[in-house]
Coordinates of C-alpha atoms in Angstrom, one line a residue:
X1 CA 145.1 48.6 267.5
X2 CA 141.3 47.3 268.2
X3 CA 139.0 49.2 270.2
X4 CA 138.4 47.7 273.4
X5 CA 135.1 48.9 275.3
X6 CA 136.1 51.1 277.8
X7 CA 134.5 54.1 278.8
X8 CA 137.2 56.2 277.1
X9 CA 136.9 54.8 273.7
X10 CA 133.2 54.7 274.0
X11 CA 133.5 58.3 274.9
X12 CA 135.7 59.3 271.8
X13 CA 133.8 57.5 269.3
X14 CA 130.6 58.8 270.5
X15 CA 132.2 62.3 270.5
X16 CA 133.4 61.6 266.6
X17 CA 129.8 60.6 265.3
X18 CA 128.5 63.6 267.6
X19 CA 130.8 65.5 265.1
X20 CA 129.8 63.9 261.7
X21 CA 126.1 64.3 262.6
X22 CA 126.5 67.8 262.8
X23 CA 127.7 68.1 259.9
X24 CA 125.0 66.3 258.4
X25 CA 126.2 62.7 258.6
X26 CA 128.9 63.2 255.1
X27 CA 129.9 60.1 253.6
X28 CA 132.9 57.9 254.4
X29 CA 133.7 59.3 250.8
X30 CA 134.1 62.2 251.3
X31 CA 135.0 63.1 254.6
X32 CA 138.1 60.8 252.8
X33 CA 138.2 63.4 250.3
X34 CA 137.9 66.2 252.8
X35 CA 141.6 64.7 254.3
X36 CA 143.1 64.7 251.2
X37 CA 142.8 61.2 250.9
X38 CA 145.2 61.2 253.9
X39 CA 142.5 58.7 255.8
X40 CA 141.0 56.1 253.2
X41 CA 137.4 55.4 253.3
X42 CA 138.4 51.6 255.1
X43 CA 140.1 53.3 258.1
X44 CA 137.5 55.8 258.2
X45 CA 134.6 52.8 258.3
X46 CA 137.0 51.2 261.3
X47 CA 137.3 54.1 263.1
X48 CA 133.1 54.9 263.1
X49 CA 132.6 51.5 263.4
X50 CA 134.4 51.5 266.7
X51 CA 136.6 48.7 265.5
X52 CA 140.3 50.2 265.3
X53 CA 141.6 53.1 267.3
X54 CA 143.5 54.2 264.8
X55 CA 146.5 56.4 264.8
X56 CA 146.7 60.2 266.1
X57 CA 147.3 61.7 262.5
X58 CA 144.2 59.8 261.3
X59 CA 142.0 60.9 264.2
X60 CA 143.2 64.8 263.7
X61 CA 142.9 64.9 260.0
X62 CA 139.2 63.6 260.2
X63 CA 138.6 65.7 263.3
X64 CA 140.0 68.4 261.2
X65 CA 137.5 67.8 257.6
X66 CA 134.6 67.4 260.4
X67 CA 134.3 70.8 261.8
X68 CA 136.4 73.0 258.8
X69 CA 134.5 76.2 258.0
X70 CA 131.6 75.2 260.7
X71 CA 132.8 78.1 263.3
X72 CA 135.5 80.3 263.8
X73 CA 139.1 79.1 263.8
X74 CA 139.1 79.3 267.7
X75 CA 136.4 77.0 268.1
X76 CA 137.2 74.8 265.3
X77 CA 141.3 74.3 267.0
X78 CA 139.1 74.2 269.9
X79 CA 137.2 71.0 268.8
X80 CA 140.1 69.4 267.8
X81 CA 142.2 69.7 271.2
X82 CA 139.1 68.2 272.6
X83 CA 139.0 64.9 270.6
X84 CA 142.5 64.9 270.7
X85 CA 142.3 64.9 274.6
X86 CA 139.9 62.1 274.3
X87 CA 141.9 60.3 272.1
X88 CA 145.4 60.5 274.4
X89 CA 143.1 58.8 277.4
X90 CA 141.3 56.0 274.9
X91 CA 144.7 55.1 273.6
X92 CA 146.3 54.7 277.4
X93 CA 143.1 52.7 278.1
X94 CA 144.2 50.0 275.7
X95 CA 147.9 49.6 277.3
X96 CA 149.2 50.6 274.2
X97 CA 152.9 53.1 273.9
X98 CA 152.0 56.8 274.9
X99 CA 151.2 58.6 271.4
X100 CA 153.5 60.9 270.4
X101 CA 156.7 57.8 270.1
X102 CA 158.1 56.8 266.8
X103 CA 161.0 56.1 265.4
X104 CA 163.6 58.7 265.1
X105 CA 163.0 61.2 261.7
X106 CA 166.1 63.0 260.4
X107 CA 165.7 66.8 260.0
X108 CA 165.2 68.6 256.1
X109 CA 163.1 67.4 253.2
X110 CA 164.2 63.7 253.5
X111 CA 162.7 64.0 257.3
X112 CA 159.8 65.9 256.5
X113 CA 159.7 63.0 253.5
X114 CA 159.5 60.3 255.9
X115 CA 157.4 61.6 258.3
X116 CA 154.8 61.5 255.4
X117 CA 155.4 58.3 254.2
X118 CA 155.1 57.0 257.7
X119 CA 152.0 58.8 257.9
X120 CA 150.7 57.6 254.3
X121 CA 151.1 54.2 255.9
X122 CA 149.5 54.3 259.1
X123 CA 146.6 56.1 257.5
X124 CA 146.0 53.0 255.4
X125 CA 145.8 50.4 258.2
X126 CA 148.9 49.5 256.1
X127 CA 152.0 47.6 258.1
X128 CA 155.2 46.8 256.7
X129 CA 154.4 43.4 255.5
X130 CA 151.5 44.3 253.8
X131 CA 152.6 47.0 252.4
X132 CA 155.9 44.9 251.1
X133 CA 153.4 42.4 249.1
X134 CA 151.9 45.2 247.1
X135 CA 155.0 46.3 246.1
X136 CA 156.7 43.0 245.8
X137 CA 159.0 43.8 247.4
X138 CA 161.0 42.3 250.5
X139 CA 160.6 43.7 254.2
X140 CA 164.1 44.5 254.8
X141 CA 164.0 46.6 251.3
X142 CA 161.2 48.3 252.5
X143 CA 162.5 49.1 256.0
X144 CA 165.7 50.5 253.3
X145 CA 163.7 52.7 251.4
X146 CA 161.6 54.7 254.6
X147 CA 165.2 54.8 256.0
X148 CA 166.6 56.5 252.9
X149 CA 163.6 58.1 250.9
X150 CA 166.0 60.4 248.7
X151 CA 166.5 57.3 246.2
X152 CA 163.1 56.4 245.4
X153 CA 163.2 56.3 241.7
X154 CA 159.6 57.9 240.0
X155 CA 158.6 54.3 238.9
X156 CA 158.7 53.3 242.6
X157 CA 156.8 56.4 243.7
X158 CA 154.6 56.0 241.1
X159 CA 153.8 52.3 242.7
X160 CA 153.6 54.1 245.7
X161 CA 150.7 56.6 244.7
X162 CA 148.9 53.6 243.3
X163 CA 149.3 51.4 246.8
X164 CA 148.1 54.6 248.6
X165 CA 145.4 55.8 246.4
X166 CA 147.1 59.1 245.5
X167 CA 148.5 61.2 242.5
X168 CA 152.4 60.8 242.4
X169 CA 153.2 64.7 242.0
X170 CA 153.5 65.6 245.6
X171 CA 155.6 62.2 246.7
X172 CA 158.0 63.0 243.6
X173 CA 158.2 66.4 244.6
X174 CA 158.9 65.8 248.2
X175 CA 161.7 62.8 246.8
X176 CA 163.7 66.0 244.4
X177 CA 163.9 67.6 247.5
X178 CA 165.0 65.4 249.6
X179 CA 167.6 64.3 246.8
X180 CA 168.9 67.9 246.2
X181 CA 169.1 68.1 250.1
X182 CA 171.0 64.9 250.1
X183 CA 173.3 66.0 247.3
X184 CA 174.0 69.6 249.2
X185 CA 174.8 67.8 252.3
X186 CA 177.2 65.5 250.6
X187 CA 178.5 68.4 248.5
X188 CA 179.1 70.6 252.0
X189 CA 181.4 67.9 253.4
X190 CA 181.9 64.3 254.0
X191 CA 178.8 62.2 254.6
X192 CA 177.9 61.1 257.6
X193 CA 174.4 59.1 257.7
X194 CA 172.8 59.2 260.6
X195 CA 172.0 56.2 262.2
X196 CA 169.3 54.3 260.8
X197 CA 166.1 54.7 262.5
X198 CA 164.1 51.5 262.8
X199 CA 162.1 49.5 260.0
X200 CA 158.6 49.7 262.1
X201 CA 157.2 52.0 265.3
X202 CA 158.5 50.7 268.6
X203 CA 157.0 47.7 270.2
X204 CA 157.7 44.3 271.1
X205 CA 157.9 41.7 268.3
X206 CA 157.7 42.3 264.6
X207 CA 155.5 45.3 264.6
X208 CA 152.3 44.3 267.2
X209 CA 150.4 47.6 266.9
X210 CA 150.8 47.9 262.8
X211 CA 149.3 44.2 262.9
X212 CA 146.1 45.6 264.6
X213 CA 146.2 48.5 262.5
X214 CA 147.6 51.2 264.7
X215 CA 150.9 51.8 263.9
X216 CA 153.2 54.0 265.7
X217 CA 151.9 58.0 266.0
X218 CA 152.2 60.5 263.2
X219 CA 153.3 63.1 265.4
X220 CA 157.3 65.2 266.2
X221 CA 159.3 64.0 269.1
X222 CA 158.9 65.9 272.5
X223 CA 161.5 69.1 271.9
X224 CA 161.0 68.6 268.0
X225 CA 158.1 71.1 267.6
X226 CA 159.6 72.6 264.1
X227 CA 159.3 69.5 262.6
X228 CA 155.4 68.7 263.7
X229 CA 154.6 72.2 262.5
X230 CA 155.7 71.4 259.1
X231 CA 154.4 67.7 258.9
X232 CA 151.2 69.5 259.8
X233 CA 152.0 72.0 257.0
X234 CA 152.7 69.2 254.5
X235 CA 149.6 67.4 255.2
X236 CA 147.5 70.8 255.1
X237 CA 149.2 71.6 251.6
X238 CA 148.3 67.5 250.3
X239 CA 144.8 68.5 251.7
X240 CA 144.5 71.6 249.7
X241 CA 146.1 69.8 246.5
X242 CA 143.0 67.3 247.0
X243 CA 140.7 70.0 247.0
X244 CA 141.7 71.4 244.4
X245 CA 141.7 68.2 242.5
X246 CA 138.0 67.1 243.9
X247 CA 136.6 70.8 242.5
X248 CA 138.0 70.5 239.4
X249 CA 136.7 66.9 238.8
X250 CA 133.3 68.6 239.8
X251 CA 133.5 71.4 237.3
X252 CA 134.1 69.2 234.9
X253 CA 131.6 66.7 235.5
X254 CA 128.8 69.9 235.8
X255 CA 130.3 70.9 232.3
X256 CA 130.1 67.4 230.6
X257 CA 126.4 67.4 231.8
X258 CA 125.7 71.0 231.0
X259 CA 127.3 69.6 227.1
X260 CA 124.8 67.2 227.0
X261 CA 122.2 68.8 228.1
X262 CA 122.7 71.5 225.1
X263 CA 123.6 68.4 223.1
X264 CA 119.9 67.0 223.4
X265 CA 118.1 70.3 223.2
X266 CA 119.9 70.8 220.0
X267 CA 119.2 67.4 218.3
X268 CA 115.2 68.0 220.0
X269 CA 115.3 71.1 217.8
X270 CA 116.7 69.3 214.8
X271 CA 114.2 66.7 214.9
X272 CA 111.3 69.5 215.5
X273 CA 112.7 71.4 212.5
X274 CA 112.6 68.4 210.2
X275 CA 109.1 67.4 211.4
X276 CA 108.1 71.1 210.4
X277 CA 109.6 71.0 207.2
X278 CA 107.9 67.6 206.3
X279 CA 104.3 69.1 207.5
X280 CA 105.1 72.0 205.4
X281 CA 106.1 70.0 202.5
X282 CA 102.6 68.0 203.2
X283 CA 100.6 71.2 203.1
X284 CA 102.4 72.5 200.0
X285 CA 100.7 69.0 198.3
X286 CA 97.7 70.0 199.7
X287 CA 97.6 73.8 198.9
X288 CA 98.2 72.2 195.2
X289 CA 96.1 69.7 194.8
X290 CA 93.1 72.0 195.9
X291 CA 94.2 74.6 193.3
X292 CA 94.4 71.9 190.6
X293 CA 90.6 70.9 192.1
X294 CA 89.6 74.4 191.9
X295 CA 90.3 75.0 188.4
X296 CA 88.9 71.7 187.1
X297 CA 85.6 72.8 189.0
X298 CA 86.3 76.5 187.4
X299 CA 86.7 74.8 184.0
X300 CA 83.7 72.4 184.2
X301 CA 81.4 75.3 185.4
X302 CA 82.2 77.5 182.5
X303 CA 81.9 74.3 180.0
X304 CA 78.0 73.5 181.5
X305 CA 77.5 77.3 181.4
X306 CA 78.4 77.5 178.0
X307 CA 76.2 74.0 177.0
X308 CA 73.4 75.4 179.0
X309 CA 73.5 78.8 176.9
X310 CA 73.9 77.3 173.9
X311 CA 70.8 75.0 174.5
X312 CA 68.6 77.8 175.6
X313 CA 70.3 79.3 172.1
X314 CA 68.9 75.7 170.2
X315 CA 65.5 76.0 172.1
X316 CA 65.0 79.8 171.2
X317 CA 65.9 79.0 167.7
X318 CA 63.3 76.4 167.6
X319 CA 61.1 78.3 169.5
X320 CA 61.1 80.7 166.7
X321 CA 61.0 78.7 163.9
X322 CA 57.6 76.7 165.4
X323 CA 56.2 79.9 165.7
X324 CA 57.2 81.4 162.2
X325 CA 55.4 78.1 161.0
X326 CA 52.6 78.4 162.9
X327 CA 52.0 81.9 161.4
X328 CA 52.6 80.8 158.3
X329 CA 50.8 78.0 158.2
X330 CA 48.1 78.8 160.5
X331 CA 46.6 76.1 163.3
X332 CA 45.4 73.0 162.0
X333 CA 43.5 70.0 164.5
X334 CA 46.1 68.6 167.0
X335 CA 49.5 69.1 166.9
X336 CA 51.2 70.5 163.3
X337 CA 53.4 67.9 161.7
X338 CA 56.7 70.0 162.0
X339 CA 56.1 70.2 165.8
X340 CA 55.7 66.8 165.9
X341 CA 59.3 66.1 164.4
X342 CA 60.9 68.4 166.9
X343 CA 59.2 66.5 169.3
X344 CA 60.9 63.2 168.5
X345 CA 63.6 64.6 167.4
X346 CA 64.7 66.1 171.2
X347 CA 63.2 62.9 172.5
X348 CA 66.1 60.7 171.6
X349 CA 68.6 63.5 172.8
X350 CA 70.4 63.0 176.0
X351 CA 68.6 63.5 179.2
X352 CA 70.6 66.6 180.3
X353 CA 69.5 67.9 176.7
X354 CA 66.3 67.4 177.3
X355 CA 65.9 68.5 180.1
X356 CA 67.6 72.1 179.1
X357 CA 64.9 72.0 175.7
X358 CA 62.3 71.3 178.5
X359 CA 63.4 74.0 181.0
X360 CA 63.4 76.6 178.2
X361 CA 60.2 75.7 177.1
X362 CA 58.7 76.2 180.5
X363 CA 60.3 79.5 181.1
X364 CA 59.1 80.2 177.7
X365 CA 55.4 79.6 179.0
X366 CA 55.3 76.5 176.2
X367 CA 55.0 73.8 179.5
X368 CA 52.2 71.6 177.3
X369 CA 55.1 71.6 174.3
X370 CA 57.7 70.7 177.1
X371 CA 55.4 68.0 178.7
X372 CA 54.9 66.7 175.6
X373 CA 58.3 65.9 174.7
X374 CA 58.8 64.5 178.0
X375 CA 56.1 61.7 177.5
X376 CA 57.8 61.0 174.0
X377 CA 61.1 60.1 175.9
X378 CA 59.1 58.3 178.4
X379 CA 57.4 56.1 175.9
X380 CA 60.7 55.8 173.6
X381 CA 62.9 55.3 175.8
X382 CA 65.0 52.8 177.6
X383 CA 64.2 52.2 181.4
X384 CA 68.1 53.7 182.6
X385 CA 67.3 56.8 180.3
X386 CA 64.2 57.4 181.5
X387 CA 65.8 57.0 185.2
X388 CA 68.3 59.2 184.1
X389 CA 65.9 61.8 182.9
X390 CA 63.5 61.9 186.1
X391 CA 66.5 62.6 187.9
X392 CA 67.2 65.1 185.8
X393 CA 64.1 66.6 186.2
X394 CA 63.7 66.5 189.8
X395 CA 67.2 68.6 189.6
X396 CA 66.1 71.5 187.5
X397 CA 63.0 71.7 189.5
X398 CA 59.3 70.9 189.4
X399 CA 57.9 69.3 186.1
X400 CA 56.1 71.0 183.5
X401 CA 52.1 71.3 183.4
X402 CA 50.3 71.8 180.2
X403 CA 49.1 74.9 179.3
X404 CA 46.2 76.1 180.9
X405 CA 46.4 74.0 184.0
X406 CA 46.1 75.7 187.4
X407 CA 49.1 75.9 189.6
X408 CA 48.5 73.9 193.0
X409 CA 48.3 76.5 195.3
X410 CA 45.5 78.3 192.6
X411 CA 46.9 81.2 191.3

């Protein structure tokens, strides 16, 4: 049935989003899931909205997820015969049938069966004729099967739970009750079905208030209190079936992201640990190749130690012999004619050669001899060897002065 604006349903609805504010304004989702999916998220939109007055079992069950575990139990039944109070004087205000009418519901399972599928229904928005087309079924089969809810078979229930948005476990346990119940009853006696109560809530025409969305009340008959406590118990335990259901889809969604959480810290540490291992292999390269560098440098140092000793060994040797020919000979004008020969012959050495022949010399205190030799590769020489040989020079460290000269700094 649509909301009119009167003061009463303006009143209630104002009341109802009083109550979802305090609870910190939920979503239509899950206040949905708070019912047990016994109001769907499109009645619940309605209903806020201020665009259906739905029926009372819709109103209480949201009513009820709106201020659970918010107070004590007082408080909270409290609240709820206070919206329920405002809910009784909206509904009169839109000339609708007094809440609380429906059709007649036999007693047992198969009643307590009905009374659920009636309120399944009604919490949908759903009337008969829609709820025909998405079974494809007819009306009048329908009307049959809310008559006589003990032969649903579990294919039909399992259409059912689809149409409604629910597992099928609780509708096909509540149908093997009823059918046991039936079977006792038939078993205990002759059968005598009761008469059929009819296909849609009362009201004029085919249904008026289903067509607005407010079909007749989920609620027991005046003088049938038993049977309102245990509708209210069967909607409390599809509530808590629900929840259970809604918590466990949480745990598992926190587990599946806790997995892959681990998952890409463990493949971060794969990736760091081959990263290491190639840096390592890089400085094991390097480690080698520096060792291999080392010992070529060790190598080539021991080789020019052992040319430079065996030079000095040449120049000494020469060194001697000059002078043994000297003293044998005795000095003659200029230079004696075995000197000279030495002279040209280390002249047309190699410029490191020379330059070791020259060194010795000089530390000998022969610098005129070792100048001398040094002007004879000059003058015989090539321009790159004689290049060559100034570098040299410069190398092993200031040239040679004849013999008698004066330093620079005259001492």
């Amino acid at each position: 049935m649509r909301q009119q604006e009167s003061p009463e349903a303006v009143e209630l609805l104002e009341r109802l989003r009083r109550l979802r504010a305090a609870r910190g304004r939920p979503t239509l989702e899950r206040i949905s899931r708070s019912t047990g999916r016994v109001v769907s998220t499109t009645t619940l939109s309605r209903l806020f909205s201020g665009t259906m007055l739905p029926s009372a079992s819709v109103v209480e069950a949201t009513v009820e997820a709106l201020v659970a575990n918010t107070s004590t139990p007082e408080r909270e039944e409290a609240a709820v015969r206070e919206v329920m109070a405002l809910y009784r004087r909206a509904y009169d205000a839109q000339g609708g049938p007094r809440p609380g009418r429906r059709p007649s519901i036999g007693p047992g399972p198969e009643g307590r069966l009905q009374e659920e599928l009636w309120s399944l229904i009604r919490s949908r928005g759903f009337t008969l004729d829609h709820l025909a087309s998405q079974l494809h079924f007819s009306k009048s089969r329908v009307s049959e099967m809310l008559r006589q809810p003990h032969r649903l078979t579990p294919d039909l229930v399992g259409h059912l739970a689809r149409v409604f948005e629910m597992p099928p476990e609780p509708l096909l346990r509540a149908v093997e009750l009823a059918a046991q119940a039936h079977r006792a009853a038939e078993a205990a006696g002759p059968y005598e079905e009761a008469s059929p109560p009819p296909a849609a809530p009362p009201g004029a025409g085919p249904a008026p208030d289903a067509a607005e969305g407010g079909d007749a009340q989920d609620v027991a008959e005046p003088g049938s209190p038993a049977l309102a406590e245990e509708n209210h118990r069967l909607r409390a335990e599809l509530r808590c079936l629900y929840d259970a259901e809604a918590r466990a889809r949480a745990i598992a969604e926190d587990l599946a992201k806790r997995l892959e959480r681990e998952r890409e810290v463990t493949q971060a540490a794969q990736r760091a640990a081959v990263a290491a291992k190639d840096r390592t292999a890089l400085l094991a390269k390097e480690v080698e190749r520096a060792e291999e560098e080392m010992w070529r440098a060790r190598v080539q140092a021991v080789t020019e130690k052992e040319a430079r000793v065996e030079a000095e060994k040449l120049a000494d040797a020469l060194l001697d012999a000059l002078h043994a020919h000297v003293t044998y000979r005795g000095p003659e004008d200029g230079v004696p004619a075995p000197e000279d020969a030495f002279i040209r012959a280390v002249a047309g050495w190699l410029p490191g050669d020379i330059v070791t022949v020259v060194s010795g010399l000089r530390d000998k205190g022969r610098a005129a001899f070792a100048a001398r030799i040094v002007e004879e590769a000059v003058a015989t020489r090539s321009v790159p060897d004689v290049t060559a040989l100034a570098l040299a020079l410069l190398d092993a460290g200031p040239a040679p002065a004849a013999e008698g000269t004066a330093p620079a700094d005259g001492s």
